[in-house]
PDB file of C-alpha atoms in Angstrom:
ATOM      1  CA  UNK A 299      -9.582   0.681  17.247  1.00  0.00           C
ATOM      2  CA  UNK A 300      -9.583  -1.232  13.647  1.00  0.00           C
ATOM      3  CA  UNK A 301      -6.015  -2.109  12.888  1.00  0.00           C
ATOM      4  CA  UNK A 302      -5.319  -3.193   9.628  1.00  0.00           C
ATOM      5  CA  UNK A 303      -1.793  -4.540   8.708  1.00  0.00           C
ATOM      6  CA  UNK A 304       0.355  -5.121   5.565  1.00  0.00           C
ATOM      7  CA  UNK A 305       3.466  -7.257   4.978  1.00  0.00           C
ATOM      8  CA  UNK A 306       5.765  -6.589   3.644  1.00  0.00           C
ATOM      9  CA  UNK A 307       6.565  -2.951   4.764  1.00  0.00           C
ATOM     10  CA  UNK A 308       9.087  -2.848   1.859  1.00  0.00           C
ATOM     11  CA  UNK A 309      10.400  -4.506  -1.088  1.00  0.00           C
ATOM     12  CA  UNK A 310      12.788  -4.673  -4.044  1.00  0.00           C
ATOM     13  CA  UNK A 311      12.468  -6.876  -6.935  1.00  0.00           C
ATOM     14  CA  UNK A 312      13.935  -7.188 -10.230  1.00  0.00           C
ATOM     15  CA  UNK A 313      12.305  -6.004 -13.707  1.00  0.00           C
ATOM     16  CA  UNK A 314       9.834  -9.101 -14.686  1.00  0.00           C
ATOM     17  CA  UNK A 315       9.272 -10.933 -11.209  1.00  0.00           C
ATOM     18  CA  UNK A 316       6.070 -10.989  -8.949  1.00  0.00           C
ATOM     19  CA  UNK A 317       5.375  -9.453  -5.735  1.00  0.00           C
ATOM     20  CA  UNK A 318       2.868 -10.401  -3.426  1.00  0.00           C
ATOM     21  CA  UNK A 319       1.323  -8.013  -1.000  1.00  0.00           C
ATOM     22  CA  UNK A 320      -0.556  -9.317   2.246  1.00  0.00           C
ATOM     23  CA  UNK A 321      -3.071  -6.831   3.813  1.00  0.00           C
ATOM     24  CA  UNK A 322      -4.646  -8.371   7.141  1.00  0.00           C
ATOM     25  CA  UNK A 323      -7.555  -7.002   9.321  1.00  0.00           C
ATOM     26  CA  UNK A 324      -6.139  -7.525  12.600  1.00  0.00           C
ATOM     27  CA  UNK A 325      -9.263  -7.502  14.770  1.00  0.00           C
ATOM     28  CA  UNK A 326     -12.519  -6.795  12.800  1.00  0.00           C
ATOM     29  CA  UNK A 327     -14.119  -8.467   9.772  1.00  0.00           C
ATOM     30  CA  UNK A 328     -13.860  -6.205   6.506  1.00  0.00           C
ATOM     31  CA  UNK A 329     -16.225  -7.871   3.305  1.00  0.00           C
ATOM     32  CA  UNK A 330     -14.500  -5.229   1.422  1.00  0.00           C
ATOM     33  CA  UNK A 331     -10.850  -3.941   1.391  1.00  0.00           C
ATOM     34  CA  UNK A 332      -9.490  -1.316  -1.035  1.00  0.00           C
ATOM     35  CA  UNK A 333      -6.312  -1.544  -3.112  1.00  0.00           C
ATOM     36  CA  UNK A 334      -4.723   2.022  -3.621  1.00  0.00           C
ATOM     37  CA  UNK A 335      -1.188   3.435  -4.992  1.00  0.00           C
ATOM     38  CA  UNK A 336       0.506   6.117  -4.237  1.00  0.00           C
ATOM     39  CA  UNK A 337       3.312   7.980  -6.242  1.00  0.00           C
ATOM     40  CA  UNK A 338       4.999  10.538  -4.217  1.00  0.00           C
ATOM     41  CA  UNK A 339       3.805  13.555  -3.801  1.00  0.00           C
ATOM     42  CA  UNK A 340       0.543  12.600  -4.883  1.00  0.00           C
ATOM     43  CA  UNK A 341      -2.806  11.703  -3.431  1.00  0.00           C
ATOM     44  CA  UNK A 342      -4.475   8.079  -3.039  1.00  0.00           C
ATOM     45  CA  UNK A 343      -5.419   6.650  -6.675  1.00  0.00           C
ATOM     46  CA  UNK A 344      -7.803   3.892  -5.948  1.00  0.00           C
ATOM     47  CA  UNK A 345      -6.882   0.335  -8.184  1.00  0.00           C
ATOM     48  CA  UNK A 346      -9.253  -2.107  -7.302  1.00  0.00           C
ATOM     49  CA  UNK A 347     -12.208  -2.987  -4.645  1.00  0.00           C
ATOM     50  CA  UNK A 348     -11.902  -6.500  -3.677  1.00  0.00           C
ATOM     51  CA  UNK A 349     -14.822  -8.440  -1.891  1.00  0.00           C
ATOM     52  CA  UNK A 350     -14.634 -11.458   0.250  1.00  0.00           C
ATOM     53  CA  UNK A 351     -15.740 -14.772  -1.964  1.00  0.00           C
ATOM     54  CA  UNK A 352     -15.791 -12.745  -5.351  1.00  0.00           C
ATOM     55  CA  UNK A 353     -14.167 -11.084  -8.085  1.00  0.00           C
ATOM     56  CA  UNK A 354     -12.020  -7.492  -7.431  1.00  0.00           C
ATOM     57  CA  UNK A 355     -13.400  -4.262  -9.391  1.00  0.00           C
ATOM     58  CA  UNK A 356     -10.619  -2.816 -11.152  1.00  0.00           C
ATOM     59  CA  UNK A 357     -11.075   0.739 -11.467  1.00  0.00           C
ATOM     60  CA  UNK A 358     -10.520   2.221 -15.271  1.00  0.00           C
ATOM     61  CA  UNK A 359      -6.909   2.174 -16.591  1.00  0.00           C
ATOM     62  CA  UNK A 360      -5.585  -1.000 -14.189  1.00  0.00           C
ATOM     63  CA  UNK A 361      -4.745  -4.113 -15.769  1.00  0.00           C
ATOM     64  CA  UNK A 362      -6.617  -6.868 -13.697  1.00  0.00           C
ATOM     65  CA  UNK A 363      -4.003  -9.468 -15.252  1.00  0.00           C
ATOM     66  CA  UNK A 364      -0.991  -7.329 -14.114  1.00  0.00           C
ATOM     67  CA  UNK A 365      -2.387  -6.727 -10.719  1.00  0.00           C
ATOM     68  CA  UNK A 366      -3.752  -9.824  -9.399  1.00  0.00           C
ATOM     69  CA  UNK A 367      -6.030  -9.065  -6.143  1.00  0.00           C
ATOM     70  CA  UNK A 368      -7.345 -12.428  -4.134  1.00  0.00           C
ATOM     71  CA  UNK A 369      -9.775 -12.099  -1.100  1.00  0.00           C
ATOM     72  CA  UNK A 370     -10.039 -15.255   0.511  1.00  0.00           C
ATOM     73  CA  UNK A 371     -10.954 -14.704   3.867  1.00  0.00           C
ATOM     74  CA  UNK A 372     -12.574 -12.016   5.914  1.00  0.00           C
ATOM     75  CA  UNK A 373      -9.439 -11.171   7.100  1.00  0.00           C
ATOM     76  CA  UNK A 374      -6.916 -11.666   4.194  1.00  0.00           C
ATOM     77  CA  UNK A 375      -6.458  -9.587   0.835  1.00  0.00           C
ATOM     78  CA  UNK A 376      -3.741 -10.178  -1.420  1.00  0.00           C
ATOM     79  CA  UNK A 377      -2.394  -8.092  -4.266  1.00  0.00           C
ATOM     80  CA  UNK A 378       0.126  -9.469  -6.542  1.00  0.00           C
ATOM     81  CA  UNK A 379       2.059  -7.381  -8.791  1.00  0.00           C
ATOM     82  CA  UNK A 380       3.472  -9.830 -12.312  1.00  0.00           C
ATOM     83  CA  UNK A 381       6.177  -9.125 -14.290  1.00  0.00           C
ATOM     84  CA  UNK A 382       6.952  -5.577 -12.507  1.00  0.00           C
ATOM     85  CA  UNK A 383       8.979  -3.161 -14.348  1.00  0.00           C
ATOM     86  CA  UNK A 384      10.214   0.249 -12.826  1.00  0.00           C
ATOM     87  CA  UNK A 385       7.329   2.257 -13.488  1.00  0.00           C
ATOM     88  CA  UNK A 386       5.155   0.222 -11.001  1.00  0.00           C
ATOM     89  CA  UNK A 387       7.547   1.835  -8.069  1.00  0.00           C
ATOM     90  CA  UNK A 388       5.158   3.036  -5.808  1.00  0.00           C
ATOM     91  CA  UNK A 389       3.477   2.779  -2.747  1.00  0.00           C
ATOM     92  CA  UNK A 390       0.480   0.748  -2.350  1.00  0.00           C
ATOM     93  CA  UNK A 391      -1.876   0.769   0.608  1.00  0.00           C
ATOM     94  CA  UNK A 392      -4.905  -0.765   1.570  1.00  0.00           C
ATOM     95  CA  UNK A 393      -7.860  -0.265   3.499  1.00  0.00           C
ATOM     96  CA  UNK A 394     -10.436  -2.454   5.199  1.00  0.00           C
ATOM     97  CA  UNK A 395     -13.987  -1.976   5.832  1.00  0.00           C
ATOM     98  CA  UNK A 396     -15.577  -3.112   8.638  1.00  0.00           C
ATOM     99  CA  UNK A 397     -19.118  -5.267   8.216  1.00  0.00           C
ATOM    100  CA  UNK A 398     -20.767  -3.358  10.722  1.00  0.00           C
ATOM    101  CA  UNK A 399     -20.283  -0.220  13.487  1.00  0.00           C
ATOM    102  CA  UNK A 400     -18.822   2.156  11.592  1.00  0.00           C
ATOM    103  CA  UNK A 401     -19.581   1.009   7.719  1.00  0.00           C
ATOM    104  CA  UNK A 402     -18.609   3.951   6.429  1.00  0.00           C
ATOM    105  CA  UNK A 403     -15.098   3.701   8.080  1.00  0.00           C
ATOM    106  CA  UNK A 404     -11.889   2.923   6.311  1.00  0.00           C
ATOM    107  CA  UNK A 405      -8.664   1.401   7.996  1.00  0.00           C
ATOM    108  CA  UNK A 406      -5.230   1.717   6.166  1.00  0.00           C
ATOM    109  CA  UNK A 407      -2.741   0.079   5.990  1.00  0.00           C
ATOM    110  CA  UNK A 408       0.599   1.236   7.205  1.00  0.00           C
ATOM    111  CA  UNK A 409       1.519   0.791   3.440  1.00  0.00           C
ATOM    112  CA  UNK A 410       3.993  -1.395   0.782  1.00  0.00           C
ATOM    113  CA  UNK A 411       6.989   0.467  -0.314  1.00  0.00           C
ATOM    114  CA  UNK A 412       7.806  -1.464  -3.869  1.00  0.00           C
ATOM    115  CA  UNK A 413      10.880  -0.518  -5.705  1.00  0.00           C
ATOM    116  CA  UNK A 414      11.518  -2.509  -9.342  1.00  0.00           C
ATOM    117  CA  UNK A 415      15.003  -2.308 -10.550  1.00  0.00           C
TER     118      UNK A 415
ATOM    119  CA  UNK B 342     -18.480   9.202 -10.908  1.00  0.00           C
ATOM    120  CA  UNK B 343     -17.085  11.534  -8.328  1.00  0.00           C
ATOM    121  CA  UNK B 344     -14.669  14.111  -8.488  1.00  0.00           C
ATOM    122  CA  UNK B 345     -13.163  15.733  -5.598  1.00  0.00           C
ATOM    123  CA  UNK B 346     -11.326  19.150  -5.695  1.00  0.00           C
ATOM    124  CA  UNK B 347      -8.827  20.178  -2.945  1.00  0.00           C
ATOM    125  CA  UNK B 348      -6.997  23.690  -2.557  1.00  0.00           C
ATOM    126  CA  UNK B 349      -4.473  24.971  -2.023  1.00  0.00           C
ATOM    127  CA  UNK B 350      -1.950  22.274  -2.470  1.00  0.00           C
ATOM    128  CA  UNK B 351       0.479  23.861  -0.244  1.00  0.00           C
ATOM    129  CA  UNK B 352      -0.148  25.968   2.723  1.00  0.00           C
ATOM    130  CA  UNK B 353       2.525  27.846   5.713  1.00  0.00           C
ATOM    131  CA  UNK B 354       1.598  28.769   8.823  1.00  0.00           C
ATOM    132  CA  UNK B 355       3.031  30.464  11.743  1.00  0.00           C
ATOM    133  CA  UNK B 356       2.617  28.437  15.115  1.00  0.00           C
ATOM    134  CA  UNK B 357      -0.568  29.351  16.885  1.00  0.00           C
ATOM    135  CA  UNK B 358      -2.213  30.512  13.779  1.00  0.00           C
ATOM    136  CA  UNK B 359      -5.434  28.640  12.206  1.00  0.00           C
ATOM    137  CA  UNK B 360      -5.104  26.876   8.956  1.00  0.00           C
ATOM    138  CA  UNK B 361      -8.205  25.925   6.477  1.00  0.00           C
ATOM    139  CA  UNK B 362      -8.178  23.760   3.677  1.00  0.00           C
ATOM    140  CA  UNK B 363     -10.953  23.658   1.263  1.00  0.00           C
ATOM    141  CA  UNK B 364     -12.680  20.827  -0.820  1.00  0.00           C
ATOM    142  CA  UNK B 365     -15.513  20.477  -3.842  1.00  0.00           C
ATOM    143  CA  UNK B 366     -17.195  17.205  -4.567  1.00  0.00           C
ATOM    144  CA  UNK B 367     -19.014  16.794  -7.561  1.00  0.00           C
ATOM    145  CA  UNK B 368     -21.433  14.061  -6.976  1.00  0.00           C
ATOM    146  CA  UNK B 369     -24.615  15.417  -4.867  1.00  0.00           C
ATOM    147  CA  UNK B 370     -25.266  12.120  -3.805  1.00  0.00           C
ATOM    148  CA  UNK B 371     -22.023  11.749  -1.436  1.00  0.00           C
ATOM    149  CA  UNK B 372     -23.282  11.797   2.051  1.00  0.00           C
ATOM    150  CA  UNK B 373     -19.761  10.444   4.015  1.00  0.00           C
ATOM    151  CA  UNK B 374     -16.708  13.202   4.226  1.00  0.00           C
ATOM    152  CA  UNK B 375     -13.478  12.306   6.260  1.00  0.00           C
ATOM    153  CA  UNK B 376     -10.475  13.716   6.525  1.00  0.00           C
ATOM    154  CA  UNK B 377      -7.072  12.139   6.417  1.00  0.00           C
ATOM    155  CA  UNK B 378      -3.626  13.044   7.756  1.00  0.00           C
ATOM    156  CA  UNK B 379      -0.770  11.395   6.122  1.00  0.00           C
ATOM    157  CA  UNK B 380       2.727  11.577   7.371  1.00  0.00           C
ATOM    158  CA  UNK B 381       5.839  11.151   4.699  1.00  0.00           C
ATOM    159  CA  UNK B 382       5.943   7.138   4.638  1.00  0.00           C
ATOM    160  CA  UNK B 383       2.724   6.261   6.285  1.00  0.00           C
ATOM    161  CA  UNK B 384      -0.880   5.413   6.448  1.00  0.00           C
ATOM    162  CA  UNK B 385      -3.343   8.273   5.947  1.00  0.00           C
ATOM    163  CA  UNK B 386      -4.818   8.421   9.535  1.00  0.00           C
ATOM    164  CA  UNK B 387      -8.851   9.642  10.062  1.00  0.00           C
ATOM    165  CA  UNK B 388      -8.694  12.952  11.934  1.00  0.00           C
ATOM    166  CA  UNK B 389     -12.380  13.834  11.522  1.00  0.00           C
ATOM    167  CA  UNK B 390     -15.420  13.436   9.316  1.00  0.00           C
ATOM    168  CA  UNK B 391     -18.512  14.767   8.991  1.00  0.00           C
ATOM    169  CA  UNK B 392     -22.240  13.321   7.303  1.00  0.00           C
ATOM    170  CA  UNK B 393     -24.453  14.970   5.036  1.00  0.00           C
ATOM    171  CA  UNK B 394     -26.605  15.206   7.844  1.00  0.00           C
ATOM    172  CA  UNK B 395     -24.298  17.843   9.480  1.00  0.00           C
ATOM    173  CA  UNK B 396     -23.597  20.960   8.758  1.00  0.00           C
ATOM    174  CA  UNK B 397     -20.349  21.664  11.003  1.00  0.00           C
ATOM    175  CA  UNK B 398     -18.313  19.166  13.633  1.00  0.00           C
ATOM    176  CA  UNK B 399     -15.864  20.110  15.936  1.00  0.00           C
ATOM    177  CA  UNK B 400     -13.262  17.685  17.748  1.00  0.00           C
ATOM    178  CA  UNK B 401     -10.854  19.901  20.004  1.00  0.00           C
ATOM    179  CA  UNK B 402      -8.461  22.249  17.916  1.00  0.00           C
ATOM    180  CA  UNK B 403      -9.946  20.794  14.612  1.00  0.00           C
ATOM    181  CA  UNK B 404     -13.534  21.329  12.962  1.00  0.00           C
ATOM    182  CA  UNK B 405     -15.147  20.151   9.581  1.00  0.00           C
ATOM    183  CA  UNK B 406     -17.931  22.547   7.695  1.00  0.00           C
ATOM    184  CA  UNK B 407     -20.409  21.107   5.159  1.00  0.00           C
ATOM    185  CA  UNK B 408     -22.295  22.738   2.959  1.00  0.00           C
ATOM    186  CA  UNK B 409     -24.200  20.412   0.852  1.00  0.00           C
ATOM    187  CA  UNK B 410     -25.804  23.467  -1.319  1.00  0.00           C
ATOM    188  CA  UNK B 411     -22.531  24.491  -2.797  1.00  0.00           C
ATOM    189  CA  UNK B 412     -21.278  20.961  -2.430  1.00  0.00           C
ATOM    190  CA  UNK B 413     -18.187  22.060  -0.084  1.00  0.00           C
ATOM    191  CA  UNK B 414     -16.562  21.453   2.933  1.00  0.00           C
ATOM    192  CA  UNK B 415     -13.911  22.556   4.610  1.00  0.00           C
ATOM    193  CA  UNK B 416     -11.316  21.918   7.233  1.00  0.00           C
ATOM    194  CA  UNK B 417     -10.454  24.153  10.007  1.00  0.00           C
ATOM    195  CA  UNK B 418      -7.014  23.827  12.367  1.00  0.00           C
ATOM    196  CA  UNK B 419      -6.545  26.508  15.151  1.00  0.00           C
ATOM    197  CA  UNK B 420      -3.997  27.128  17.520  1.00  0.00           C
ATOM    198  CA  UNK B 421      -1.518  25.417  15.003  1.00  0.00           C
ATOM    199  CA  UNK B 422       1.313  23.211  16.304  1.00  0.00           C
ATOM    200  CA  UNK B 423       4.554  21.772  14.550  1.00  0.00           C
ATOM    201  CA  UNK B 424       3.583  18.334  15.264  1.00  0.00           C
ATOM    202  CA  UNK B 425       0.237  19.470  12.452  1.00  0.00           C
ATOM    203  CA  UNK B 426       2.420  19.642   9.843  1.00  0.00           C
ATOM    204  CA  UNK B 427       1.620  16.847   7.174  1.00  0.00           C
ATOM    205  CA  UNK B 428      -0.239  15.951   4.077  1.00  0.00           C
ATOM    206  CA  UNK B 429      -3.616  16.458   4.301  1.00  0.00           C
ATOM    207  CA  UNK B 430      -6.415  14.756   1.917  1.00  0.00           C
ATOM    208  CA  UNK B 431      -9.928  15.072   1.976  1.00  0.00           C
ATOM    209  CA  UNK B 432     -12.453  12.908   0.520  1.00  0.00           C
ATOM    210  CA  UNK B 433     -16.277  12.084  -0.208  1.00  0.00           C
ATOM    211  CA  UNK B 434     -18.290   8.805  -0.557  1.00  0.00           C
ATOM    212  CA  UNK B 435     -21.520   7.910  -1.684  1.00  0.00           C
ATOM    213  CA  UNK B 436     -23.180   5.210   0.181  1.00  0.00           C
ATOM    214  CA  UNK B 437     -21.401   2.186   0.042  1.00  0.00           C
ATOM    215  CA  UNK B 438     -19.115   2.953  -3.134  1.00  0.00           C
ATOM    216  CA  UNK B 439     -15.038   4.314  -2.509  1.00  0.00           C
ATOM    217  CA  UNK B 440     -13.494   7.332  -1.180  1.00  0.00           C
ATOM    218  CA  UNK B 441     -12.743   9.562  -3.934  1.00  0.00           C
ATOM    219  CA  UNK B 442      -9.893  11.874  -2.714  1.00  0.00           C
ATOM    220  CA  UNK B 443      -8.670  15.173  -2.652  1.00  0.00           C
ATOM    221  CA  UNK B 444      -5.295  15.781  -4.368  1.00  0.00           C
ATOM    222  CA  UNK B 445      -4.291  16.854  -0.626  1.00  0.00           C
ATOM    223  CA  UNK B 446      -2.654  19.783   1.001  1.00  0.00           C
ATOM    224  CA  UNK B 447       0.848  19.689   2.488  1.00  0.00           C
ATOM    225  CA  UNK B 448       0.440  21.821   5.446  1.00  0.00           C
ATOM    226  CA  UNK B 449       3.745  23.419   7.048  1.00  0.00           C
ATOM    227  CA  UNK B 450       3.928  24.907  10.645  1.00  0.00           C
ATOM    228  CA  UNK B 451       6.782  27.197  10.958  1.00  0.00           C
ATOM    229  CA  UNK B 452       7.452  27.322  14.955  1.00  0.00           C
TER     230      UNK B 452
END
């Protein structure tokens, strides 16, 4: 099956640096991958849909200059979190679609862990 | 846009019973329904889904019921196992556009 990947599993950063997030389809093409966070307890809250070759759609209430999304490549999305404080803890996933088969189809990720002290 | 109800948000079992979780969707237009399980930590993982085109789907111990009238569908576990026991979300999509999901269901199986 589709298996999407995301690196790093975890991390912890200081208040007011930047995190990048990698999220890789491993073996299928995705035009469009999803950016989602996830406090705990809580469901999926969707941030951003990023398409290969053009600008991400933030969804209302995300700050596209504080969450930086980048799809280069059929393959690669990248979501950078600036100047994180503690209130962006949280776990982010994201998902992949694929071009074709199963369209309606997302992967996830196994999911970023990010804790801001 | 869409707006996707999910009840109850916490539901025990006995072991061998059958569970059912229930979800709304606002948007008439949604024609894709999946279901997710989510372990603490982890990706949501696709355990069904259903199209408008269906009314009911069945894989094994699990099942998914549509009805696009009332704009509801429904998840069905039976013969419950410990290993079942997990947060899970439903959600709807319209055409291309996003999952909208479900504020999920923690589901415990007592053995």
């Amino acid at each position: 099956g589709a298996v999407v990947s995301q690196h790093p599993s975890w991390v912890i950063c200081k208040s007011g640096t930047s995190v990048k997030i990698e999220c890789r389809s491993l073996d299928f093409q995705a035009t469009t991958m999803f950016w989602y966070r996830q406090f705990p307890k809580q469901s999926l809250m969707l941030m951003a849909t990023s398409n290969e070759g053009s600008k991400a759609t933030y969804e209302q209430g995300v700050e596209k200059d504080k969450f930086l999304i980048n799809h280069a490549s059929l393959t690669l999305s990248t979501l950078t979190v600036t100047s994180a404080h503690p209130e962006d803890s949280s776990f982010y996933i994201c998902s992949a679609r694929e071009n074709s088969g199963r369209p309606h189809e997302q992967y996830f990720g196994p999911g970023t862990r990010l804790t801001v002290t | 846009g869409e707006n996707v109800e999910q009840h109850p948000s916490t539901l025990s079992v006995q072991e061998g019973d059958s569970a059912v979780i229930k979800c709304t969707y606002s948007d008439s237009a949604s024609n894709y329904f999946p279901w997710y399980k989510q372990e603490l930590g982890k990706r949501p993982q696709l355990i069904i889904d259903i199209r408008s085109n269906v009314g009911e789907k069945k894989d094994q111990r699990i099942a998914v019921t549509l009805n696009k009238t009332a704009k509801h569908f429904s998840l069905h576990i039976t013969e419950t196992q410990p290993e079942d026991s997990a947060v899970y979300f439903c959600a709807a999509k319209t055409g291309a556009n996003n999952l909208f999901f479900g504020t999920g269901t923690r589901l415990t199986v007592i053995p």
